[in-house]
Short mmCIF file of N, CA and C in Angstrom, two decimals:
data_model
loop_
_atom_site.label_atom_id
_atom_site.label_comp_id
_atom_site.label_asym_id
_atom_site.label_seq_id
_atom_site.Cartn_x
_atom_site.Cartn_y
_atom_site.Cartn_z
N MET A 1 -16.52 -6.06 -5.13
CA MET A 1 -14.99 -5.97 -4.79
C MET A 1 -14.60 -5.03 -3.42
N PRO A 2 -13.93 -6.16 -2.38
CA PRO A 2 -13.94 -5.36 -1.03
C PRO A 2 -13.12 -4.20 -1.32
N LYS A 3 -13.28 -3.22 -0.20
CA LYS A 3 -12.58 -1.88 -0.16
C LYS A 3 -11.28 -2.38 0.19
N VAL A 4 -9.89 -1.87 -0.01
CA VAL A 4 -8.83 -2.22 0.32
C VAL A 4 -8.48 -0.86 1.29
N ASP A 5 -8.00 -1.73 2.77
CA ASP A 5 -7.44 -1.09 3.94
C ASP A 5 -6.71 0.33 3.38
N GLU A 6 -6.82 1.35 3.87
CA GLU A 6 -6.37 2.68 3.35
C GLU A 6 -5.03 2.83 4.03
N LYS A 7 -5.07 2.23 5.15
CA LYS A 7 -3.72 2.50 6.03
C LYS A 7 -2.73 1.35 5.17
N LEU A 8 -3.23 0.09 4.96
CA LEU A 8 -2.12 -0.86 4.20
C LEU A 8 -1.78 -0.19 2.81
N LEU A 9 -2.66 0.35 2.47
CA LEU A 9 -2.56 1.13 0.89
C LEU A 9 -1.05 2.54 1.08
N ALA A 10 -1.59 3.12 2.25
CA ALA A 10 -0.54 3.97 2.64
C ALA A 10 0.89 3.82 2.88
N ARG A 11 0.68 2.76 3.72
CA ARG A 11 2.27 1.99 4.20
C ARG A 11 2.62 1.10 3.26
N ALA A 12 2.01 0.77 2.01
CA ALA A 12 2.64 0.14 0.94
C ALA A 12 3.34 1.31 0.06
N LYS A 13 2.46 2.28 -0.08
CA LYS A 13 3.36 3.32 -0.93
C LYS A 13 4.30 4.11 -0.35
N GLN A 14 4.29 3.91 1.30
CA GLN A 14 5.76 4.67 1.75
C GLN A 14 6.85 3.61 1.38
N MET A 15 6.39 2.23 1.49
CA MET A 15 7.51 1.16 1.71
C MET A 15 7.92 1.27 0.03
N ARG A 16 7.22 1.49 -1.05
CA ARG A 16 7.81 1.68 -2.34
C ARG A 16 8.50 2.97 -2.57
N ALA A 17 8.04 3.70 -1.83
CA ALA A 17 9.18 5.23 -1.53
C ALA A 17 10.45 5.02 -1.23
N ASN A 18 10.37 4.02 -0.14
CA ASN A 18 11.55 4.15 0.80
C ASN A 18 12.16 2.63 0.38
N PRO A 19 12.55 1.76 -0.44
CA PRO A 19 12.78 0.42 -0.30
C PRO A 19 14.14 0.03 0.42
N THR A 20 14.37 -1.24 1.24
CA THR A 20 15.75 -1.23 1.80
C THR A 20 16.52 -1.67 0.12
N PRO A 21 17.82 -1.23 0.52
CA PRO A 21 18.88 -1.76 -0.51
C PRO A 21 18.69 -3.12 -0.89
N THR A 22 18.15 -4.03 -0.09
CA THR A 22 18.44 -5.49 -1.07
C THR A 22 16.76 -5.58 -1.58
N GLU A 23 15.71 -4.70 -1.36
CA GLU A 23 14.79 -4.64 -2.16
C GLU A 23 15.01 -3.84 -3.33
N ALA A 24 15.69 -2.84 -2.96
CA ALA A 24 16.14 -2.06 -4.54
C ALA A 24 16.66 -3.08 -5.62
N ALA A 25 17.72 -3.81 -4.66
CA ALA A 25 18.48 -4.50 -5.84
C ALA A 25 17.62 -5.74 -6.41
N VAL A 26 16.97 -6.32 -5.92
CA VAL A 26 15.91 -7.44 -6.30
C VAL A 26 14.95 -6.40 -7.42
N TRP A 27 14.21 -5.67 -7.02
CA TRP A 27 13.71 -4.78 -7.70
C TRP A 27 14.44 -4.24 -9.26
N ARG A 28 15.56 -3.76 -9.22
CA ARG A 28 16.33 -3.46 -10.51
C ARG A 28 16.30 -4.80 -11.56
N ILE A 29 16.14 -6.04 -10.89
CA ILE A 29 16.29 -7.03 -11.74
C ILE A 29 14.86 -7.38 -12.25
N LEU A 30 13.52 -7.30 -11.36
CA LEU A 30 12.28 -7.56 -11.87
C LEU A 30 11.27 -6.40 -12.58
N ARG A 31 11.91 -5.43 -12.51
CA ARG A 31 10.70 -4.19 -12.62
C ARG A 31 10.81 -4.23 -14.26
N ALA A 32 9.47 -3.76 -14.67
CA ALA A 32 9.64 -3.26 -15.99
C ALA A 32 9.48 -4.57 -16.94
N LYS A 33 9.02 -5.66 -16.61
CA LYS A 33 9.02 -6.91 -17.43
C LYS A 33 10.29 -7.36 -17.92
N GLN A 34 11.54 -6.83 -17.28
CA GLN A 34 12.74 -7.41 -17.83
C GLN A 34 13.06 -8.87 -17.32
N PHE A 35 12.63 -9.24 -16.37
CA PHE A 35 12.82 -10.51 -15.81
C PHE A 35 11.91 -11.82 -16.41
N GLU A 36 12.24 -12.44 -17.72
CA GLU A 36 11.82 -13.58 -18.06
C GLU A 36 10.49 -12.93 -18.95
N SER A 37 10.23 -11.81 -18.83
CA SER A 37 9.12 -11.17 -19.49
C SER A 37 7.85 -11.05 -18.75
N VAL A 38 8.11 -11.30 -17.05
CA VAL A 38 7.07 -11.55 -16.40
C VAL A 38 6.69 -10.00 -15.68
N LYS A 39 5.25 -9.68 -15.37
CA LYS A 39 5.38 -8.37 -14.85
C LYS A 39 5.21 -8.72 -13.33
N PHE A 40 6.15 -7.96 -12.41
CA PHE A 40 5.88 -7.94 -11.16
C PHE A 40 5.58 -6.72 -10.76
N ALA A 41 5.14 -6.82 -9.83
CA ALA A 41 4.50 -5.35 -9.16
C ALA A 41 5.27 -5.72 -7.42
N ARG A 42 5.73 -4.25 -6.72
CA ARG A 42 6.22 -4.39 -5.49
C ARG A 42 5.51 -3.83 -4.55
N GLN A 43 5.44 -3.97 -3.37
CA GLN A 43 4.65 -3.67 -2.08
C GLN A 43 3.35 -3.70 -2.38
N VAL A 44 2.72 -5.02 -2.72
CA VAL A 44 1.37 -5.24 -3.51
C VAL A 44 0.47 -5.74 -1.89
N VAL A 45 -0.59 -4.92 -1.79
CA VAL A 45 -1.44 -5.25 -0.79
C VAL A 45 -2.16 -6.49 -1.10
N ILE A 46 -1.83 -7.34 -0.28
CA ILE A 46 -2.87 -8.59 -0.45
C ILE A 46 -3.58 -8.86 1.01
N ALA A 47 -4.51 -7.86 1.33
CA ALA A 47 -5.02 -7.76 2.52
C ALA A 47 -5.15 -8.96 3.30
N PRO A 48 -4.83 -9.36 4.53
CA PRO A 48 -3.96 -8.50 5.83
C PRO A 48 -2.51 -7.67 5.40
N TYR A 49 -1.86 -8.56 4.28
CA TYR A 49 -0.50 -8.46 4.46
C TYR A 49 -0.52 -7.46 3.01
N ILE A 50 0.98 -7.05 2.76
CA ILE A 50 2.00 -6.41 1.90
C ILE A 50 2.84 -7.29 1.28
N ALA A 51 3.02 -7.86 0.37
CA ALA A 51 3.89 -8.57 -0.33
C ALA A 51 5.25 -7.80 -0.97
N ASP A 52 6.34 -8.22 -0.71
CA ASP A 52 7.39 -7.40 -1.66
C ASP A 52 6.99 -7.26 -2.90
N PHE A 53 7.24 -8.49 -3.54
CA PHE A 53 7.47 -8.36 -5.03
C PHE A 53 6.15 -9.49 -5.54
N VAL A 54 5.27 -9.34 -6.53
CA VAL A 54 4.29 -9.95 -6.68
C VAL A 54 3.99 -10.21 -8.27
N ALA A 55 4.47 -11.64 -8.95
CA ALA A 55 4.12 -11.73 -10.18
C ALA A 55 2.47 -12.08 -10.44
N ARG A 56 1.60 -11.48 -10.49
CA ARG A 56 0.08 -11.92 -10.14
C ARG A 56 0.07 -13.22 -11.43
N SER A 57 0.54 -12.79 -12.83
CA SER A 57 -0.18 -13.73 -13.86
C SER A 57 0.49 -15.18 -13.54
N ARG A 58 1.55 -15.36 -12.46
CA ARG A 58 2.23 -16.46 -11.85
C ARG A 58 1.65 -16.85 -10.76
N LYS A 59 0.90 -15.71 -10.14
CA LYS A 59 0.71 -16.05 -8.74
C LYS A 59 1.78 -16.62 -7.85
N LEU A 60 3.17 -15.68 -8.32
CA LEU A 60 4.20 -16.03 -7.39
C LEU A 60 4.32 -14.83 -6.43
N ILE A 61 4.73 -14.86 -5.33
CA ILE A 61 5.23 -14.02 -4.61
C ILE A 61 6.43 -14.30 -4.01
N VAL A 62 7.64 -12.97 -3.97
CA VAL A 62 8.89 -13.25 -3.64
C VAL A 62 8.97 -12.09 -2.28
N GLU A 63 9.32 -13.05 -1.25
CA GLU A 63 9.71 -12.04 -0.18
C GLU A 63 11.32 -11.82 0.04
N ILE A 64 11.43 -10.68 0.83
CA ILE A 64 12.81 -10.38 0.92
C ILE A 64 12.52 -10.35 2.74
N ASP A 65 13.30 -11.33 3.47
CA ASP A 65 13.09 -10.85 5.06
C ASP A 65 14.56 -10.22 5.32
N GLY A 66 14.22 -9.24 6.06
CA GLY A 66 15.06 -8.63 6.87
C GLY A 66 15.45 -9.16 8.22
N ASP A 67 16.76 -8.77 8.93
CA ASP A 67 16.68 -8.91 10.24
C ASP A 67 15.79 -9.35 11.06
N THR A 68 14.84 -8.82 11.44
CA THR A 68 13.37 -8.90 11.92
C THR A 68 12.89 -10.24 11.80
N HIS A 69 12.75 -10.32 10.37
CA HIS A 69 11.93 -11.69 10.36
C HIS A 69 12.57 -13.12 10.87
N ALA A 70 13.85 -13.28 11.53
CA ALA A 70 14.44 -14.01 12.01
C ALA A 70 13.50 -14.49 13.49
N LEU A 71 13.16 -13.57 14.15
CA LEU A 71 12.33 -13.59 15.36
C LEU A 71 10.98 -14.01 15.44
N GLY A 72 10.28 -13.64 13.96
CA GLY A 72 9.08 -13.75 13.72
C GLY A 72 8.79 -15.12 12.55
N GLU A 73 9.28 -16.38 12.86
CA GLU A 73 9.42 -17.26 11.87
C GLU A 73 7.85 -17.81 12.04
N THR A 74 7.55 -17.98 13.39
CA THR A 74 5.79 -18.22 13.30
C THR A 74 5.17 -17.21 12.50
N LYS A 75 5.34 -16.13 12.83
CA LYS A 75 4.23 -15.26 12.08
C LYS A 75 4.13 -15.27 10.45
N ASP A 76 5.97 -15.69 10.11
CA ASP A 76 5.81 -15.67 8.68
C ASP A 76 5.35 -16.79 8.14
N ALA A 77 5.21 -18.10 8.86
CA ALA A 77 4.56 -18.95 8.48
C ALA A 77 3.32 -19.13 8.19
N ARG A 78 2.83 -18.22 9.40
CA ARG A 78 1.25 -18.10 9.11
C ARG A 78 0.83 -17.21 8.14
N ARG A 79 1.46 -16.19 7.80
CA ARG A 79 1.37 -15.37 6.51
C ARG A 79 1.57 -16.31 5.22
N THR A 80 2.47 -16.63 5.16
CA THR A 80 2.99 -17.98 4.18
C THR A 80 1.72 -18.83 3.89
N THR A 81 1.16 -19.27 4.98
CA THR A 81 -0.12 -20.40 4.81
C THR A 81 -1.32 -19.64 4.26
N TRP A 82 -1.52 -18.44 4.87
CA TRP A 82 -2.61 -17.71 4.23
C TRP A 82 -2.54 -17.17 2.73
N LEU A 83 -1.17 -17.02 2.35
CA LEU A 83 -1.07 -16.35 0.72
C LEU A 83 -1.33 -17.72 0.38
N GLU A 84 -0.65 -18.72 0.47
CA GLU A 84 -0.89 -19.90 -0.17
C GLU A 84 -2.25 -20.16 -0.39
N ARG A 85 -3.36 -20.20 0.63
CA ARG A 85 -4.47 -20.47 0.67
C ARG A 85 -5.17 -19.75 -0.41
N GLN A 86 -4.46 -18.29 -0.61
CA GLN A 86 -5.34 -17.43 -1.93
C GLN A 86 -4.55 -17.61 -3.05
N GLY A 87 -4.19 -18.86 -3.39
CA GLY A 87 -3.67 -19.21 -4.55
C GLY A 87 -2.28 -19.34 -4.83
N TYR A 88 -1.46 -18.52 -4.09
CA TYR A 88 -0.02 -17.55 -4.58
C TYR A 88 0.62 -18.49 -4.13
N ARG A 89 2.04 -19.26 -4.85
CA ARG A 89 3.26 -19.80 -4.16
C ARG A 89 4.15 -18.80 -3.39
N VAL A 90 4.93 -18.86 -2.45
CA VAL A 90 5.63 -17.78 -1.76
C VAL A 90 6.92 -18.60 -1.53
N ILE A 91 8.08 -17.58 -2.46
CA ILE A 91 9.79 -17.90 -1.91
C ILE A 91 10.18 -16.88 -1.14
N ARG A 92 11.02 -17.13 -0.20
CA ARG A 92 11.50 -16.04 0.79
C ARG A 92 13.11 -16.18 0.38
N PHE A 93 13.87 -14.86 0.76
CA PHE A 93 15.20 -14.91 0.58
C PHE A 93 15.35 -13.91 1.45
N THR A 94 16.51 -13.96 2.53
CA THR A 94 16.85 -13.59 3.44
C THR A 94 17.84 -12.00 2.71
N ASN A 95 18.27 -10.91 3.35
CA ASN A 95 18.79 -9.85 3.17
C ASN A 95 20.15 -10.22 2.77
N TYR A 96 20.78 -11.45 3.30
CA TYR A 96 22.19 -11.71 3.48
C TYR A 96 22.20 -12.62 1.84
N GLU A 97 21.06 -13.45 1.74
CA GLU A 97 21.30 -13.91 0.39
C GLU A 97 21.40 -12.85 -0.67
N VAL A 98 20.51 -12.10 -0.67
CA VAL A 98 20.38 -10.93 -1.95
C VAL A 98 21.70 -10.39 -1.90
N GLY A 99 21.92 -10.16 -0.66
CA GLY A 99 23.26 -9.22 -0.60
C GLY A 99 24.74 -10.17 -1.42
N SER A 100 24.91 -11.09 -0.73
CA SER A 100 25.48 -11.81 -1.17
C SER A 100 25.70 -12.89 -2.32
N ASN A 101 24.67 -12.90 -2.66
CA ASN A 101 24.23 -13.80 -3.80
C ASN A 101 23.05 -13.51 -4.77
N LEU A 102 23.37 -12.35 -5.68
CA LEU A 102 22.28 -11.75 -6.26
C LEU A 102 21.36 -12.42 -7.24
N GLU A 103 23.04 -13.19 -7.86
CA GLU A 103 22.51 -14.00 -8.96
C GLU A 103 21.52 -15.29 -8.91
N GLY A 104 22.30 -15.72 -7.99
CA GLY A 104 21.51 -17.00 -7.48
C GLY A 104 20.10 -16.81 -6.97
N VAL A 105 20.10 -15.28 -6.27
CA VAL A 105 18.45 -15.14 -5.91
C VAL A 105 17.50 -15.10 -7.14
N ALA A 106 18.45 -14.28 -8.30
CA ALA A 106 17.53 -14.29 -9.56
C ALA A 106 17.46 -15.69 -10.30
N HIS A 107 18.26 -16.70 -10.24
CA HIS A 107 18.20 -18.04 -10.73
C HIS A 107 17.19 -18.79 -9.97
N ALA A 108 17.33 -18.38 -8.69
CA ALA A 108 16.03 -18.99 -7.91
C ALA A 108 14.41 -18.79 -8.09
N ILE A 109 14.44 -17.25 -8.60
CA ILE A 109 12.99 -16.79 -8.81
C ILE A 109 12.88 -17.39 -10.47
N GLY A 110 14.12 -17.49 -11.02
CA GLY A 110 13.44 -18.08 -12.79
C GLY A 110 13.18 -19.21 -12.44
N VAL A 111 13.38 -20.35 -11.65
CA VAL A 111 13.31 -21.53 -11.59
C VAL A 111 11.82 -21.60 -10.95
N ALA A 112 11.70 -20.99 -9.86
CA ALA A 112 9.98 -20.80 -9.39
C ALA A 112 9.10 -20.29 -10.45
N LEU A 113 9.48 -19.31 -11.28
CA LEU A 113 8.55 -18.98 -11.94
C LEU A 113 8.40 -20.18 -13.11
N ALA A 114 9.31 -20.92 -13.87
CA ALA A 114 9.00 -22.23 -14.42
C ALA A 114 8.21 -23.28 -13.89
N ALA A 115 8.45 -23.32 -12.42
CA ALA A 115 7.88 -24.44 -11.71
C ALA A 115 6.16 -24.04 -11.73
N VAL A 116 5.87 -22.67 -11.96
CA VAL A 116 4.28 -22.24 -11.71
C VAL A 116 3.66 -22.28 -13.04
N PRO A 117 2.72 -23.35 -13.44
CA PRO A 117 2.38 -23.29 -14.77
C PRO A 117 1.55 -21.98 -15.42
N LEU A 118 1.84 -22.10 -16.46
CA LEU A 118 0.74 -20.59 -17.35
C LEU A 118 -0.36 -20.93 -17.32
N PRO A 119 -1.53 -19.77 -17.31
CA PRO A 119 -2.38 -19.94 -17.43
C PRO A 119 -2.73 -20.54 -18.99
N THR A 120 -3.66 -21.20 -19.17
CA THR A 120 -4.08 -22.03 -20.57
C THR A 120 -5.40 -21.25 -21.02
N PHE A 121 -5.66 -21.04 -22.23
CA PHE A 121 -6.57 -20.60 -22.95
C PHE A 121 -7.59 -21.49 -23.39
N SER A 122 -9.09 -21.66 -23.22
CA SER A 122 -9.76 -22.53 -23.18
C SER A 122 -10.74 -21.96 -24.44
N PRO A 123 -10.96 -22.38 -25.57
CA PRO A 123 -11.85 -21.96 -26.69
C PRO A 123 -13.29 -21.79 -26.22
N GLU A 124 -13.59 -22.84 -25.38
CA GLU A 124 -14.96 -22.69 -24.72
C GLU A 124 -15.18 -21.52 -24.04
N ALA A 125 -14.43 -21.26 -23.18
CA ALA A 125 -14.47 -19.80 -22.27
C ALA A 125 -14.71 -18.65 -23.05
N SER A 126 -14.55 -18.81 -24.10
CA SER A 126 -14.55 -17.34 -25.44
C SER A 126 -15.80 -16.95 -25.48
#
């Protein structure tokens, strides 16, 4: 298994300790398997990136985009494409969407979770 970049790990840890208000609001919904019994982790290193929220079992990434993302749409598109090539589905929300319609954001995450098929058990694999 490749070694994870220590600088990325330190940055992710710092981001977990100091979330933005919108990230904190979304985390209150997703934490501790309380959202549809799905385990989410926050500020997850998927090198060379750090994803805001990840449901590994469903291969779903939830990104909350602040104002700085408005200028980096090409960079975000490249990042999303790379993460999708790793098998993840990426959904994005703006700070405004989270702040003005948290219930709608939660609903959209639920819809995205429902659209991601659950892993199936294969008796032959046992």
